[in-house]
XYZ file of C-alpha atoms in Angstrom:
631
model
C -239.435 -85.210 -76.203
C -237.290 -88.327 -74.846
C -239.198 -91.206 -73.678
C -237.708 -92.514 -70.164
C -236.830 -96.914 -70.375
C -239.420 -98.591 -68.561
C -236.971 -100.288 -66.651
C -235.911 -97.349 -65.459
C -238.917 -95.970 -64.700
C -240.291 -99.179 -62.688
C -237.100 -99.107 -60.098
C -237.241 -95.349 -59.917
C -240.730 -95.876 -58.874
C -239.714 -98.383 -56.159
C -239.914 -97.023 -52.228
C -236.249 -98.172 -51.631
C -234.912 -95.028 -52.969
C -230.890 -95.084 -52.268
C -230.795 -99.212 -53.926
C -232.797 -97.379 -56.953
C -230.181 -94.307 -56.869
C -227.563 -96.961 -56.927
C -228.655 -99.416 -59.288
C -229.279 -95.812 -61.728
C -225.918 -95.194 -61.433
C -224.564 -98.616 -62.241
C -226.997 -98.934 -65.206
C -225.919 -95.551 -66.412
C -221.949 -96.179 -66.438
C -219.914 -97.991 -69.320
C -219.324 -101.111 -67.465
C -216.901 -101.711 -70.425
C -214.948 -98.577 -69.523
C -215.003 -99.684 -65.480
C -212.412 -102.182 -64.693
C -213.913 -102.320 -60.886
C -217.567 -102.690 -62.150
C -216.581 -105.160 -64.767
C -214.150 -107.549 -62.160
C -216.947 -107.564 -59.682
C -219.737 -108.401 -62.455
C -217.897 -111.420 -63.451
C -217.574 -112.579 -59.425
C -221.258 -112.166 -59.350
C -221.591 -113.808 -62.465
C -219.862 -117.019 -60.873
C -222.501 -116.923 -57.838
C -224.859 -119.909 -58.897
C -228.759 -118.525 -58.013
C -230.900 -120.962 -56.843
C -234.210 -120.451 -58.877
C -236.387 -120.239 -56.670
C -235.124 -117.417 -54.640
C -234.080 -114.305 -56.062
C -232.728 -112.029 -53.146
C -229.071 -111.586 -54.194
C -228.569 -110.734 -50.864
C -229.186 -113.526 -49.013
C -227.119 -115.297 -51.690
C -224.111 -112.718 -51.145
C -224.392 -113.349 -47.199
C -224.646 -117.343 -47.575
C -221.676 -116.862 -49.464
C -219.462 -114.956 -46.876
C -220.896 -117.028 -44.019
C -219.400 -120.003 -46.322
C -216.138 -118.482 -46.295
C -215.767 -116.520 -42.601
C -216.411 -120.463 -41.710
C -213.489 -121.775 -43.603
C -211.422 -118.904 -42.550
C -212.308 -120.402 -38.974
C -211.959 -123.651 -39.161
C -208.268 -122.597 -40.652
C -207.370 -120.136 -38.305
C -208.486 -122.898 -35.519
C -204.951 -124.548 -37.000
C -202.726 -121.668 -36.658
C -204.165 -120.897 -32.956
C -203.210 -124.527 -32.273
C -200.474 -124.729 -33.641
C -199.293 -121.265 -31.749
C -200.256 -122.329 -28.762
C -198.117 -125.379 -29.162
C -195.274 -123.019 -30.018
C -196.182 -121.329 -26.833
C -195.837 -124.420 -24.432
C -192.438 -124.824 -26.219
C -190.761 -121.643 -25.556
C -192.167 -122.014 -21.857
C -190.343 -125.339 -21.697
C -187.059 -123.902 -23.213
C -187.612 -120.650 -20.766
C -187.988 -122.882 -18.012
C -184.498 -124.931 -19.306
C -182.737 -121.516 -19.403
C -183.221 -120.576 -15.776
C -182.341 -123.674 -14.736
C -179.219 -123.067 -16.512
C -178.689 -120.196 -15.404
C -179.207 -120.813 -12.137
C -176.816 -123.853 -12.658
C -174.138 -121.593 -14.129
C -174.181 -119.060 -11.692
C -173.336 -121.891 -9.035
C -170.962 -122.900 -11.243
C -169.331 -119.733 -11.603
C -169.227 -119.453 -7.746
C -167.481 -122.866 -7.526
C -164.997 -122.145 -10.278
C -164.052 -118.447 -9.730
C -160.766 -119.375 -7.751
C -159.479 -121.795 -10.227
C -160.093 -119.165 -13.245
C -157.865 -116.677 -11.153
C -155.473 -119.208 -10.735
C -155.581 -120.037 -14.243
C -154.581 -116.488 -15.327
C -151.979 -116.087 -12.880
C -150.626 -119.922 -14.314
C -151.109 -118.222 -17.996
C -148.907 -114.653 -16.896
C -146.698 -117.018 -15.218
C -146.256 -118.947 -18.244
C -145.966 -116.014 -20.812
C -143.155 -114.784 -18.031
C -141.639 -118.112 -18.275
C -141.493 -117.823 -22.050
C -140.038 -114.661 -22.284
C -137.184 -115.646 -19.808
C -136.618 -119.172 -21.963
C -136.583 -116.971 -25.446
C -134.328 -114.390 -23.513
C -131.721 -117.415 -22.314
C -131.848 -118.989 -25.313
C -130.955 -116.200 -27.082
C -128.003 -115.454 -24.345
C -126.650 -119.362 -24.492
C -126.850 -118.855 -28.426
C -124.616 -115.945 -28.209
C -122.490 -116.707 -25.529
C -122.183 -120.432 -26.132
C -120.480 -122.842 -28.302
C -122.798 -125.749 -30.063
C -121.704 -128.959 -29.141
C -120.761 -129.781 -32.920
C -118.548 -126.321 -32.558
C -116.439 -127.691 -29.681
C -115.982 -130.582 -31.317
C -115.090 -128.898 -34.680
C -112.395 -126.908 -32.369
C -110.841 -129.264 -30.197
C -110.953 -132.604 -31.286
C -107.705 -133.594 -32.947
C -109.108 -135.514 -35.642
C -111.871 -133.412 -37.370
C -110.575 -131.779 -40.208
C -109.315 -128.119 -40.641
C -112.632 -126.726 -42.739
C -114.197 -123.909 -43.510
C -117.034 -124.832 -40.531
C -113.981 -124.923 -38.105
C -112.924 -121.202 -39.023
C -116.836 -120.275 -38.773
C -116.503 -121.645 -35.172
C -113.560 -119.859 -34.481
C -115.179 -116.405 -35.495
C -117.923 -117.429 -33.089
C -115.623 -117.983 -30.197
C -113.762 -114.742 -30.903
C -116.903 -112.909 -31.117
C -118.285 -114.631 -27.545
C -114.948 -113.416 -26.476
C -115.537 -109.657 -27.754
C -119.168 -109.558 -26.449
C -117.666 -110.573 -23.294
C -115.826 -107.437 -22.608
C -119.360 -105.570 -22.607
C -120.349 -108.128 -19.844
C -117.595 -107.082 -17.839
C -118.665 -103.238 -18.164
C -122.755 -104.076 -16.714
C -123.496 -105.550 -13.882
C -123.199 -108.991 -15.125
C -119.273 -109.160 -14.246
C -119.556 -112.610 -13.158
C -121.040 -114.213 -15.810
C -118.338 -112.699 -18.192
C -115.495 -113.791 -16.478
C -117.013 -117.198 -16.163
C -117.843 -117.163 -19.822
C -114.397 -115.805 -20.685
C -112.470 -118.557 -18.463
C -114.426 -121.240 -20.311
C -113.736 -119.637 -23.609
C -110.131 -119.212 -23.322
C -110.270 -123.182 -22.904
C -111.220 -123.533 -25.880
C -109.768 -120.703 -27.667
C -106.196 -122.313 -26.177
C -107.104 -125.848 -27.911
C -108.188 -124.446 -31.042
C -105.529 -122.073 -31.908
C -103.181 -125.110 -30.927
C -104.930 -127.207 -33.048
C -105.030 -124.757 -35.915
C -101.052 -123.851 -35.369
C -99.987 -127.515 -36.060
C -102.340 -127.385 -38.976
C -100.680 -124.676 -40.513
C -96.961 -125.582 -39.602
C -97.839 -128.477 -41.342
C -99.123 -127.423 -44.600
C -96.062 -124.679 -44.523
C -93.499 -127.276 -44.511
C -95.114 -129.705 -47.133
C -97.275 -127.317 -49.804
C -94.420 -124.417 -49.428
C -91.364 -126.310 -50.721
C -92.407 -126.747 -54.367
C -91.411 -124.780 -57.329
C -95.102 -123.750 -57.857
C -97.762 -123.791 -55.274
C -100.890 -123.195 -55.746
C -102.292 -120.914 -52.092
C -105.548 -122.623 -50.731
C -108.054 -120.355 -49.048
C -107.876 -122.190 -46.334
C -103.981 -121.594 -45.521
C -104.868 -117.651 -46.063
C -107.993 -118.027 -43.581
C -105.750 -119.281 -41.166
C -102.856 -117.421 -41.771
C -104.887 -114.081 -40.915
C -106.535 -116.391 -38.012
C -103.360 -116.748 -36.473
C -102.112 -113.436 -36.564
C -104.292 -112.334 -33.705
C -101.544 -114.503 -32.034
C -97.933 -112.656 -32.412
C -95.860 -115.324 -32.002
C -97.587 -118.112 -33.376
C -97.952 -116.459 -36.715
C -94.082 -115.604 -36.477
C -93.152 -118.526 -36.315
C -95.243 -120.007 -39.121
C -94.218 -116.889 -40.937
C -90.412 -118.359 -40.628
C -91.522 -121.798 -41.611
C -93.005 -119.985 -44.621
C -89.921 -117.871 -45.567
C -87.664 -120.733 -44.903
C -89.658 -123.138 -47.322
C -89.777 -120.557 -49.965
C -86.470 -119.333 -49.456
C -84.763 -123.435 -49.955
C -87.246 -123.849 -53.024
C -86.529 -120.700 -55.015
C -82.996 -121.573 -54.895
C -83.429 -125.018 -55.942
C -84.805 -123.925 -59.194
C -82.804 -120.967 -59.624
C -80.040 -123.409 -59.562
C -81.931 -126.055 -61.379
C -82.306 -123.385 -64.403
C -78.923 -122.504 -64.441
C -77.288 -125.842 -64.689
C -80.686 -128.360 -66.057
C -82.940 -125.811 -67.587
C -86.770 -126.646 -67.908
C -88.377 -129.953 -68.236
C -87.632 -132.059 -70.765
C -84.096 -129.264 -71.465
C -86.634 -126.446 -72.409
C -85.835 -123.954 -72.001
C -82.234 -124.692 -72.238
C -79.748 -124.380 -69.330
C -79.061 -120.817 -68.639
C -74.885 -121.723 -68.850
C -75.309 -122.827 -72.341
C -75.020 -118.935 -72.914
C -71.894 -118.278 -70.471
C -69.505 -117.173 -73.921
C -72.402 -114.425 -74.806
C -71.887 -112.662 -71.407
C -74.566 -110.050 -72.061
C -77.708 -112.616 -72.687
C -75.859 -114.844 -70.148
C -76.254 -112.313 -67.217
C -79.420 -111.250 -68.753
C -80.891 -114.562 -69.155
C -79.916 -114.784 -65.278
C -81.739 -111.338 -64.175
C -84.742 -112.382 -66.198
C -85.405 -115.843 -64.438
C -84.991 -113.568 -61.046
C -87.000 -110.362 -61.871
C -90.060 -113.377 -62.711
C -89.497 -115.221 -59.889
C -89.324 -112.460 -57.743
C -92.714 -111.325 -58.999
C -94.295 -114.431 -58.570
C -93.066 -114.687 -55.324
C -94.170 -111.113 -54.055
C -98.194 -112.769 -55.932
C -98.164 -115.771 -53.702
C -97.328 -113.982 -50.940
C -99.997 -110.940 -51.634
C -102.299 -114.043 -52.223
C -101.311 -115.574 -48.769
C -101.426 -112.481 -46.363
C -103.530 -109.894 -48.294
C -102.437 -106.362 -48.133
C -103.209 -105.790 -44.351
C -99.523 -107.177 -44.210
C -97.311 -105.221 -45.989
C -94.066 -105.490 -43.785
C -94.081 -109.038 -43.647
C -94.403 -109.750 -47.301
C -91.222 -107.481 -47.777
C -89.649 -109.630 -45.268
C -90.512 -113.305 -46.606
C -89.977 -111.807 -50.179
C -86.444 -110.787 -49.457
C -85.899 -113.946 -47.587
C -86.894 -115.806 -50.613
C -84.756 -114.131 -53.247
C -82.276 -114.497 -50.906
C -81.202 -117.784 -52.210
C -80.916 -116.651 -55.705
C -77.992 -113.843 -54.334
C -75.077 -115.616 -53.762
C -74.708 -117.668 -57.110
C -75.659 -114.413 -58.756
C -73.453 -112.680 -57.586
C -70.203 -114.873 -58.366
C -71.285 -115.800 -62.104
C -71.742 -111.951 -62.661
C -68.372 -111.191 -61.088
C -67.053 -113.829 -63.277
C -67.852 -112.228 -66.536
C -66.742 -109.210 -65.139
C -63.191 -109.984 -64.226
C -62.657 -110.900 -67.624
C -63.461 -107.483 -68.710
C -65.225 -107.607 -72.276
C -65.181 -105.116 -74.909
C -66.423 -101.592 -73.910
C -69.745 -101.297 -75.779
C -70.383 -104.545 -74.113
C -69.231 -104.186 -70.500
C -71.649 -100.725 -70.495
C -74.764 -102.897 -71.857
C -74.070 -105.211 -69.399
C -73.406 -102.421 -66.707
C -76.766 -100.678 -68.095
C -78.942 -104.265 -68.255
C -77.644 -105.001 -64.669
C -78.674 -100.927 -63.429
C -82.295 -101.570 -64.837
C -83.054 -104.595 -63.185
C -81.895 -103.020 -59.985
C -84.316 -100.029 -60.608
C -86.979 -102.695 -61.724
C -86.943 -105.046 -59.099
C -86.466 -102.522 -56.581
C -90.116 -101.555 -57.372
C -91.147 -105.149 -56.301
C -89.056 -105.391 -53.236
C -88.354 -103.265 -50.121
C -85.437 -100.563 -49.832
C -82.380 -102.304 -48.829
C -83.203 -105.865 -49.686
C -80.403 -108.131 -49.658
C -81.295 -109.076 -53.298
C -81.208 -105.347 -54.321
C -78.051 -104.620 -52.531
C -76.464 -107.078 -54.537
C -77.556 -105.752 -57.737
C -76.355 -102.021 -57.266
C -72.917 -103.623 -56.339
C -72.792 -105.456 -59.088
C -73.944 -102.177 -61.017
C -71.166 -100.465 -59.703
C -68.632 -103.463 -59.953
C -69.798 -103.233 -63.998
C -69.329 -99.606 -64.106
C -66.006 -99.678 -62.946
C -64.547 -102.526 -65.217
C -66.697 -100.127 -67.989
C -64.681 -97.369 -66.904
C -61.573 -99.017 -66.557
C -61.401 -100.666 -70.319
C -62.225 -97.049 -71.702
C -59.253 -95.380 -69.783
C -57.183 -98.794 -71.312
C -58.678 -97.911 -74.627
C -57.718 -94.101 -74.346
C -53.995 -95.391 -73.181
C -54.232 -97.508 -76.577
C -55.636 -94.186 -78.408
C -52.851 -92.101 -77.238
C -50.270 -93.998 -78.189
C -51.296 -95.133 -81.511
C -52.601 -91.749 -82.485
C -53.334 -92.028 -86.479
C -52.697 -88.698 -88.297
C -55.700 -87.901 -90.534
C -55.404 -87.679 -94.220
C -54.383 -84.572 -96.165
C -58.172 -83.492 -96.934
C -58.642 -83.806 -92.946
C -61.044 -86.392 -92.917
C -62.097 -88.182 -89.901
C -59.284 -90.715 -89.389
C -60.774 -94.511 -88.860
C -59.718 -94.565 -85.656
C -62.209 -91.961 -84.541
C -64.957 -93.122 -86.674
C -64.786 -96.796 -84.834
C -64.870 -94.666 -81.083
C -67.824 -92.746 -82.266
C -69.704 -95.798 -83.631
C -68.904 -97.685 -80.273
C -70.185 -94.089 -78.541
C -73.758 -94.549 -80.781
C -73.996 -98.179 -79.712
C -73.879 -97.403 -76.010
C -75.711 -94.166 -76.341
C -78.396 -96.035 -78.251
C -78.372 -98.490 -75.413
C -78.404 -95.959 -72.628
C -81.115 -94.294 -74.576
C -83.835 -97.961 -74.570
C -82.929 -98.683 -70.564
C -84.369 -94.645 -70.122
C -87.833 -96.092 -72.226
C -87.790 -99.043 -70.517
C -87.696 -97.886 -67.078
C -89.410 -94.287 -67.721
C -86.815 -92.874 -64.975
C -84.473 -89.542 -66.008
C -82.113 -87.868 -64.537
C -79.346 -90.519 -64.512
C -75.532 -89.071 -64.458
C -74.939 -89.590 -67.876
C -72.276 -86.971 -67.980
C -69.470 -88.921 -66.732
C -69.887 -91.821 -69.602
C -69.557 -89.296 -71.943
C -66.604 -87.766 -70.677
C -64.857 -90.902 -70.420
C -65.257 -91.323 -74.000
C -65.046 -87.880 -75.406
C -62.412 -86.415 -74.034
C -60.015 -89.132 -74.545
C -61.258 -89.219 -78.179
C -60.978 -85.290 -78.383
C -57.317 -85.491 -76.926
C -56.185 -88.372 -79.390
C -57.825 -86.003 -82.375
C -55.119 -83.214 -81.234
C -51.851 -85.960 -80.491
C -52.645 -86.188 -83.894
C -52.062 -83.118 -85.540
C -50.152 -81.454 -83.187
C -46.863 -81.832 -84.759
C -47.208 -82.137 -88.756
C -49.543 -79.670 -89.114
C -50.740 -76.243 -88.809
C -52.643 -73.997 -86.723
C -55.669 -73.901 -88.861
C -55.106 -77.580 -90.472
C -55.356 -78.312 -86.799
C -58.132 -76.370 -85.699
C -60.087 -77.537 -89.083
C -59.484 -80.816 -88.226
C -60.451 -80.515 -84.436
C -64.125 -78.948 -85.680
C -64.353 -81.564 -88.179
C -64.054 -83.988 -85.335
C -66.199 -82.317 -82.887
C -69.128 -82.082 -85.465
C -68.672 -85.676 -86.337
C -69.037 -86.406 -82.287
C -71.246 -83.793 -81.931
C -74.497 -85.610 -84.870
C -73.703 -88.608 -82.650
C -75.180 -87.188 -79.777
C -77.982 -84.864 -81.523
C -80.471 -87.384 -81.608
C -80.491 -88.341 -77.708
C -81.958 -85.337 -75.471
C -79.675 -86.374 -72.484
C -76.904 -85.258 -74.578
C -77.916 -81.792 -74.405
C -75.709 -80.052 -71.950
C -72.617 -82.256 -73.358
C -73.308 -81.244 -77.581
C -73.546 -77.279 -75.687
C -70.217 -77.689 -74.359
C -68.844 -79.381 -77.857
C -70.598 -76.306 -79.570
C -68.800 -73.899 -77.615
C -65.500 -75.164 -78.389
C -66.290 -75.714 -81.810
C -67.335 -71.923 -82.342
C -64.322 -71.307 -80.741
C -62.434 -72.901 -83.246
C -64.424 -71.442 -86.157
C -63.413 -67.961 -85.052
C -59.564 -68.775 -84.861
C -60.072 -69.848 -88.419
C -62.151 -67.052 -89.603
C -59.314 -65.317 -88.158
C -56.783 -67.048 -90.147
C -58.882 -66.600 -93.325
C -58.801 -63.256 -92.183
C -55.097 -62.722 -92.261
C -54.978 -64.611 -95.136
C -57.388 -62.206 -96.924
C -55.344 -59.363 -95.638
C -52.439 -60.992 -96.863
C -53.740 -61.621 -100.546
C -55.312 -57.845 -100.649
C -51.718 -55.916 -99.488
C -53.480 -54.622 -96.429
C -51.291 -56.309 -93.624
C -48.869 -53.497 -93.556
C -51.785 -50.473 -93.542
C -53.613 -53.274 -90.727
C -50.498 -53.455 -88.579
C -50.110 -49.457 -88.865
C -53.443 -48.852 -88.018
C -53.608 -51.072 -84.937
C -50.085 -49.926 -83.484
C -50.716 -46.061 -83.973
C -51.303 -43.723 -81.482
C -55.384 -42.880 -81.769
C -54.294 -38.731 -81.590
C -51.652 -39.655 -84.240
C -53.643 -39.313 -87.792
C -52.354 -41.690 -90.682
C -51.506 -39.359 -92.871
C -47.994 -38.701 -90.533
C -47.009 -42.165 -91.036
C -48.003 -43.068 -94.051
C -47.983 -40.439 -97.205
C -50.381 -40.082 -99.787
C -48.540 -41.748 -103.036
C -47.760 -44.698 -100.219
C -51.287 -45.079 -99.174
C -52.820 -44.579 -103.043
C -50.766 -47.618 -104.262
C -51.609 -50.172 -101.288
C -55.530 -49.032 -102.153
C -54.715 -49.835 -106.211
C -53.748 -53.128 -105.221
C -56.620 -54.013 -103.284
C -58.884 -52.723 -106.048
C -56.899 -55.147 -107.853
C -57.497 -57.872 -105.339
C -61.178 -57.104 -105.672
C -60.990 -57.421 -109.259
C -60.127 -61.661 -108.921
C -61.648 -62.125 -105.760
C -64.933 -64.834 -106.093
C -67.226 -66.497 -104.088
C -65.734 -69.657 -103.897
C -64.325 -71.268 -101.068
C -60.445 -71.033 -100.565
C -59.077 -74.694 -100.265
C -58.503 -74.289 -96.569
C -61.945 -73.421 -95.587
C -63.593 -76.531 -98.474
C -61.599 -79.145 -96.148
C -64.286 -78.164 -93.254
C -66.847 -81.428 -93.518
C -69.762 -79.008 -92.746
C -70.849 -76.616 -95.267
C -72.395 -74.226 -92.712
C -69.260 -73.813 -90.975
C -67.332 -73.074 -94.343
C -70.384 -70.585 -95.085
C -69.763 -69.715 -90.851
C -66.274 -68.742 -91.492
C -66.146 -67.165 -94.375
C -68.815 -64.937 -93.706
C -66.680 -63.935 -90.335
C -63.525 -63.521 -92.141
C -65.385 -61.200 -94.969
C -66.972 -59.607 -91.594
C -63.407 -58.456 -90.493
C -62.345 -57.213 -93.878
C -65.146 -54.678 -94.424
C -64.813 -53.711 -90.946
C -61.341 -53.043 -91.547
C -61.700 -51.113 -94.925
C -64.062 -49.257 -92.633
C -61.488 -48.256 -90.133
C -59.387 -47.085 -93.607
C -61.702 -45.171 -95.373
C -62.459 -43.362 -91.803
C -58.353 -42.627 -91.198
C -58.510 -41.466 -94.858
C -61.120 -39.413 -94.708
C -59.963 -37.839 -91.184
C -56.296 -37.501 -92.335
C -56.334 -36.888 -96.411
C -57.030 -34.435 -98.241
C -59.436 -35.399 -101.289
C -59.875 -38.918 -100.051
C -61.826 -40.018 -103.241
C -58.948 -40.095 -104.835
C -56.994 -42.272 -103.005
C -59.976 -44.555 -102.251
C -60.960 -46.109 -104.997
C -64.819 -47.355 -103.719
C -66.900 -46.349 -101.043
C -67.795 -48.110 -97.875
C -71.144 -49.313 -99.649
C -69.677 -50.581 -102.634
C -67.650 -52.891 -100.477
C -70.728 -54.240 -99.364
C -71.990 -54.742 -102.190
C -69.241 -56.879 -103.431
C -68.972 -59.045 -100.347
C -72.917 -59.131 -100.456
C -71.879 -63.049 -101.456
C -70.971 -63.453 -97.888
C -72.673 -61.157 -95.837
C-alpha cells in the first residue's frame, strides 16, 4: 500500500478546501513541462517576503496597490496633458468660426467683382482668339515690312528673298479672289488695290533687272545661266509682254554672239590658233564644208541647252523661236562658202559626199530645231543645190563616156573605163551606205543616183561593141558588165530593187546566148536543116512526106557522129563569160534545147517511119544520159 506525503496530507487536512484543491493541483503538475506555471514561479520568486509575515497575499495585493498607484500618478499626465490638447482645439474651433464667419462676409463683399472677373477673363480669351485670328489674316494677306522693301526699293539687290516675296504677293493676290467670292468683298478689293501697288513696282523693278543681265551676261561666247535669271525669267512670264520683250533682248544677244564666233572660227580659229581656222581647209572642200556643219550642229546644240536651262520645258515654242533666231547668224556666211565650193563643181564621188554630208546634217539638226527654221531651210537648199551640181557632173561624165567609148579586149574583159565608173559607184554607195547608219533613217530615193550612173555606164558598155562585134560577143560582153555592176551593189540592201532589174536583163541576155549556143550546137550536129523542116511544116503534114528515109538516116549518122566528139568543156564563146555560173547557166539551156529538139525528132520519126530504130540511132534516154554533164 502507498503511503500519502505528509505535506500533502497536512493541507488536505486544512478547512480551506478549494486553496488545498488548488495548491494539489499545482504540486501535482511538472512545473518543468508548464511554461505558464514556470513564468509565474519565477515573478513570485522576485517578490521579496518580509520575514515576519508570511501571507503571500497581502504581499501580492501590496504589490498591485504599488503599481495601480504608479499607473495613476502616470495616467494623471496623459489626462493633463489631454485636457490641454482639449483647450487647444477649442481655441483653434473658436479661430475657425471666426473665419468663417469672416469669409462669408467676405464672400458677400466680393461676389460682384468675381463675376466681373470672369466676364474680364471670357472677354479676354475672346480678345485672344480675335488677335490670333487677325494675326493670322495680316500674315496672309500682308506684306512684312522687310518684303516691301525687298520689292520696291531700287537699291536692294535682286535675291533669292526678293523672288520669295514675290511668290507671297502673288499668292495674297490668288487668296484674294476667294475674298471676293464671301462676304468679305471689301476687304479684297482693298487688299488687291494695295497689292497691285506693289506688284506694279516689283515686276518693274525685276524687268530692268533682267533686261539688264540679258544685254550684258547674253553676249558672250559661253555663258554660264544663273538660277536667278531662270527664276525670273519664269517670274516674268506671268506678264506677256514684259517677258517678250526680254525674250527679244535674249534672242538678239545670242543671235549677234553666235555669229561672232562662227565667224571668229572660220577666219581666227580657237585661242591661241587651236583649233586652226576653219579656211585653212577651203582646197579639201569636203572637210571644209564639213568642218563648217560641225562647228554649227555643236553650237546649235549648245544653244537649244542654254536655252532648255533658261526657260525649262514649260516653254517649248519660244525656245524654237530664240534657237532659230540664234543660228540665224551662222546662215548667211554658210550659205555663200558652200555655194562657193559648189560652183566649182568637184569630182563626182566628191560632189555626192559632199551632197550626202550636207543631207545628214539637215536631217540631224532638224531634230534639234523646229520645222521650217531658217537655219534648216538653208541646209535642204544647199542639199539640193549639191545634188544638182552631183547630177550635173555625172550627165558631163556620161557625155565624156559616150564619146570616148573604149572597145573591150578580145577575151571581153571589163574595159578600164568601166572598172574606174564602178569603183567611183562603190565609193559613193559606200558613202550613201554610213550617212543611212549614222542617221538610222531609210527610205531615201536612192534610185535616181543609181540611174544616173548605171545607165549611162550600161549605154557606153553597148557604144562599145555595137559595131565590131557580134551578137553574142555583144551580149557576152553586156552580162559580163552587168555582173561586174551588179557585185557592186550586192553588198548594200538599198540596192535591192536596182540588182532585180540588172538581173532581169542579164537573164535576158543569158537566154539569147544559150540560144546562140543553141544554133551553134545545131549547126555542129547537121540538125539545122531537119530543125528548120520541123518548125516550118504543117503539124497534119508528117515528116516522112518531106523528108525520105535514106535522107533522114544520114542527117541522124552524123549527129551520132557529133555525139561521138562532143565533151563537157566549154566552147570558147561561152569560157569568155567572167562568171562561171552563167557559163554553167547557158550551157545547160542550150543542151536544154537540143534534147528537147531530138525529142520533137524521135516523136516525127516514130509517128511518120516505119521501123524507126533504125534510123535513130539512140533513144530519147540515152540522150540524157550523155548530156547528163549538163543537165
Amino acid at each position: 500500500m502507498e503511503f500519502e506525503s505528509p505535506s500533502l496530507l497536512s493541507i488536505a487536512n486544512k478547512p480551506n478546501k478549494p486553496l488545498a484543491t488548488k495548491l494539489s493541483q499545482v504540486l501535482n503538475s511538472s512545473a518543468s513541462k508548464d511554461a505558464k506555471i514556470k513564468a509565474a514561479l519565477t515573478s513570485l520568486s522576485n517578490i521579496p517576503l518580509d520575514p515576519t509575515h508570511n501571507n503571500l497575499q497581502d504581499e501580492l495585493e501590496k504589490k498591485q496597490i504599488e503599481n495601480n498607484r504608479k499607473f495613476l500618478n502616470a495616467f494623471e499626465n496623459v489626462v493633463k496633458q489631454f485636457e490641454s490638447l482639449e483647450t487647444q482645439i477649442q481655441d483653434m474651433d473658436n479661430e475657425c468660426q471666426d473665419l468663417k464667419q469672416k469669409l462669408a462676409k467676405v464672400q458677400v463683399q466680393t461676389s460682384d467683382m468675381i463675376e466681373q472677373a470672369n466676364t474680364m477673363q471670357d472677354q479676354s480669351m475672346a480678345s485672344s482668339a480675335q488677335k490670333t485670328i487677325v494675326d493670322r489674316f495680316l500674315e496672309k494677306f500682308t506684306l512684312t515690312t522687310e518684303e516691301i522693301k525687298i520689292l520696291g526699293d531700287p537699291s536692294e539687290p535682286i535675291d533669292n528673298d526678293f523672288f520669295a516675296a514675290l511668290s507671297h504677293l502673288r499668292q495674297i493676290h490668288n487668296d484674294c479672289q476667294l475674298l471676293l467670292s464671301t462676304k468679305h468683298q471689301t476687304a479684297g478689293r482693298d487688299i488687291m488695290e494695295t497689292m497691285a501697288v506693289y506688284q506694279e513696282n516689283a515686276y518693274d523693278k525685276l524687268y530692268k533687272w533682267t533686261q539688264y543681265e540679258s544685254r550684258t551676261a547674253f553676249g558672250g561666247d559661253s555663258i554660264d545661266v544663273s538660277s536667278l535669271m531662270t527664276k525670273a525669267l519664269r517670274a516674268l512670264a506671268l506678264r506677256p509682254v514684259l517677258f517678250q520683250t526680254i525674250v527679244d533682248e535674249v534672242g538678239s544677244a545670242r543671235h549677234d554672239a553666235v555669229a561672232r564666233a562662227f565667224l571668229r572660227a572660220l577666219t581666227r580659229g580657237g585661242p591661241g590658233g587651236t583649233p586652226r581656222p576653219i579656211e585653212l581647209q577651203a582646197p579639201d572642200p569636203l572637210r571644209y564644208i564639213g568642218d563648217m556643219l560641225a562647228w554649227v550642229h555643236q553650237a546649235c546644240a549648245s544653244e537649244r541647252e542654254i536655252l532648255e536651262t533658261l526657260l525649262g520645258n514649260d516653254n517649248p515654242d519660244t525656245i524654237d523661236e530664240l534657237l532659230d533666231n540664234a543660228m540665224d547668224g551662222t546662215c548667211r556666211p554658210l550659205k555663200t562658202r558652200m555655194e562657193q565650193v559648189l560652183t566649182l563643181q568637184p569630182g563626182a564621188i566628191t560632189s555626192y559626199k559632199v551632197a550626202n554630208l550636207i543631207q545628214f546634217y539637215a536631217m540631224t539638226l532638224s531634230k534639234l530645231m523646229r520645222k521650217n527654221a531658217a537655219l534648216e531651210r538653208i541646209l535642204y537648199e544647199m542639199t539640193e543645190l549639191a545634188y544638182k551640181y552631183f547630177f550635173k557632173t555625172l550627165n558631163a561624165q556620161a557625155e565624156r563616156l559616150t564619146q570616148s567609148s573604149e572597145p573591150p579586149k578580145h577575151n571581153l574583159s571589163i574595159a578600164p573605163t568601166v572598172r574606174e565608173m564602178t569603183n567611183q559607184l562603190k565609193e559613193i554607195l559606200a558613202s550613201y551606205d554610213s550617212s543611212l547608219v549614222a542617221t538610222g533613217i531609210e527610205g531615201f530615193n536612192f534610185a535616181e543616183t543609181l540611174d544616173a550612173i548605171i545607165e549611162p555606164l550600161l549605154n557606153t558598155c553597148e557604144l562599145s561593141v555595137s559595131k565590131k562585134f557580134k551578137k553574142m560577143d555583144q551580149d557576152i560582153y553586156m552580162v559580163n558588165c552587168l555582173y561586174h555592176i551588179q557585185s557592186v551593189l550586192i553588198p548594200y540592201e538599198f540596192t535591192k530593187q536596182k540588182r532585180e532589174s540588172l538581173e532581169a536583163r542579164m537573164n535576158d541576155l543569158l537566154d539569147d546566148i544559150a540560144q546562140e549556143e543553141y544554133n551553134e550546137l545545131l549547126k555542129q550536129a547537121g540538125l539545122t536543116q531537119l530543125k528548120d523542116t520541123l518548125t516550118t511544116k504543117d503539124p497534119n503534114t508528117p515528116l516522112s512526106s518531106l523528108m525520105n528515109t535514106q535522107t533522114l538516116t544520114n542527117i541522124m549518122s552524123k549527129f551520132d557522129s557529133f555525139l561521138v566528139f562532143i565533151s563537157a568543156d566549154l566552147s570558147p564563146e561561152l569560157q569568155r563569160l567572167s562568171s562561171s555560173h552563167h557559163c554553167q547557166q547557158v550551157q545547160s539551156s542550150a543542151i536544154r534545147l537540143l534534147l528537147e529538139t531530138y525529142r520533137d525528132i524521135s516523136k516525127e520519126v516514130h509517128d511518120s517511119y516505119e521501123h524507126p530504130e533504125l534510123i535513130l540511132p539512140r533513144t530519147v534516154q540515152d540522150m540524157e544520159a550523155i548530156f547528163s554533164f549538163a543537165l
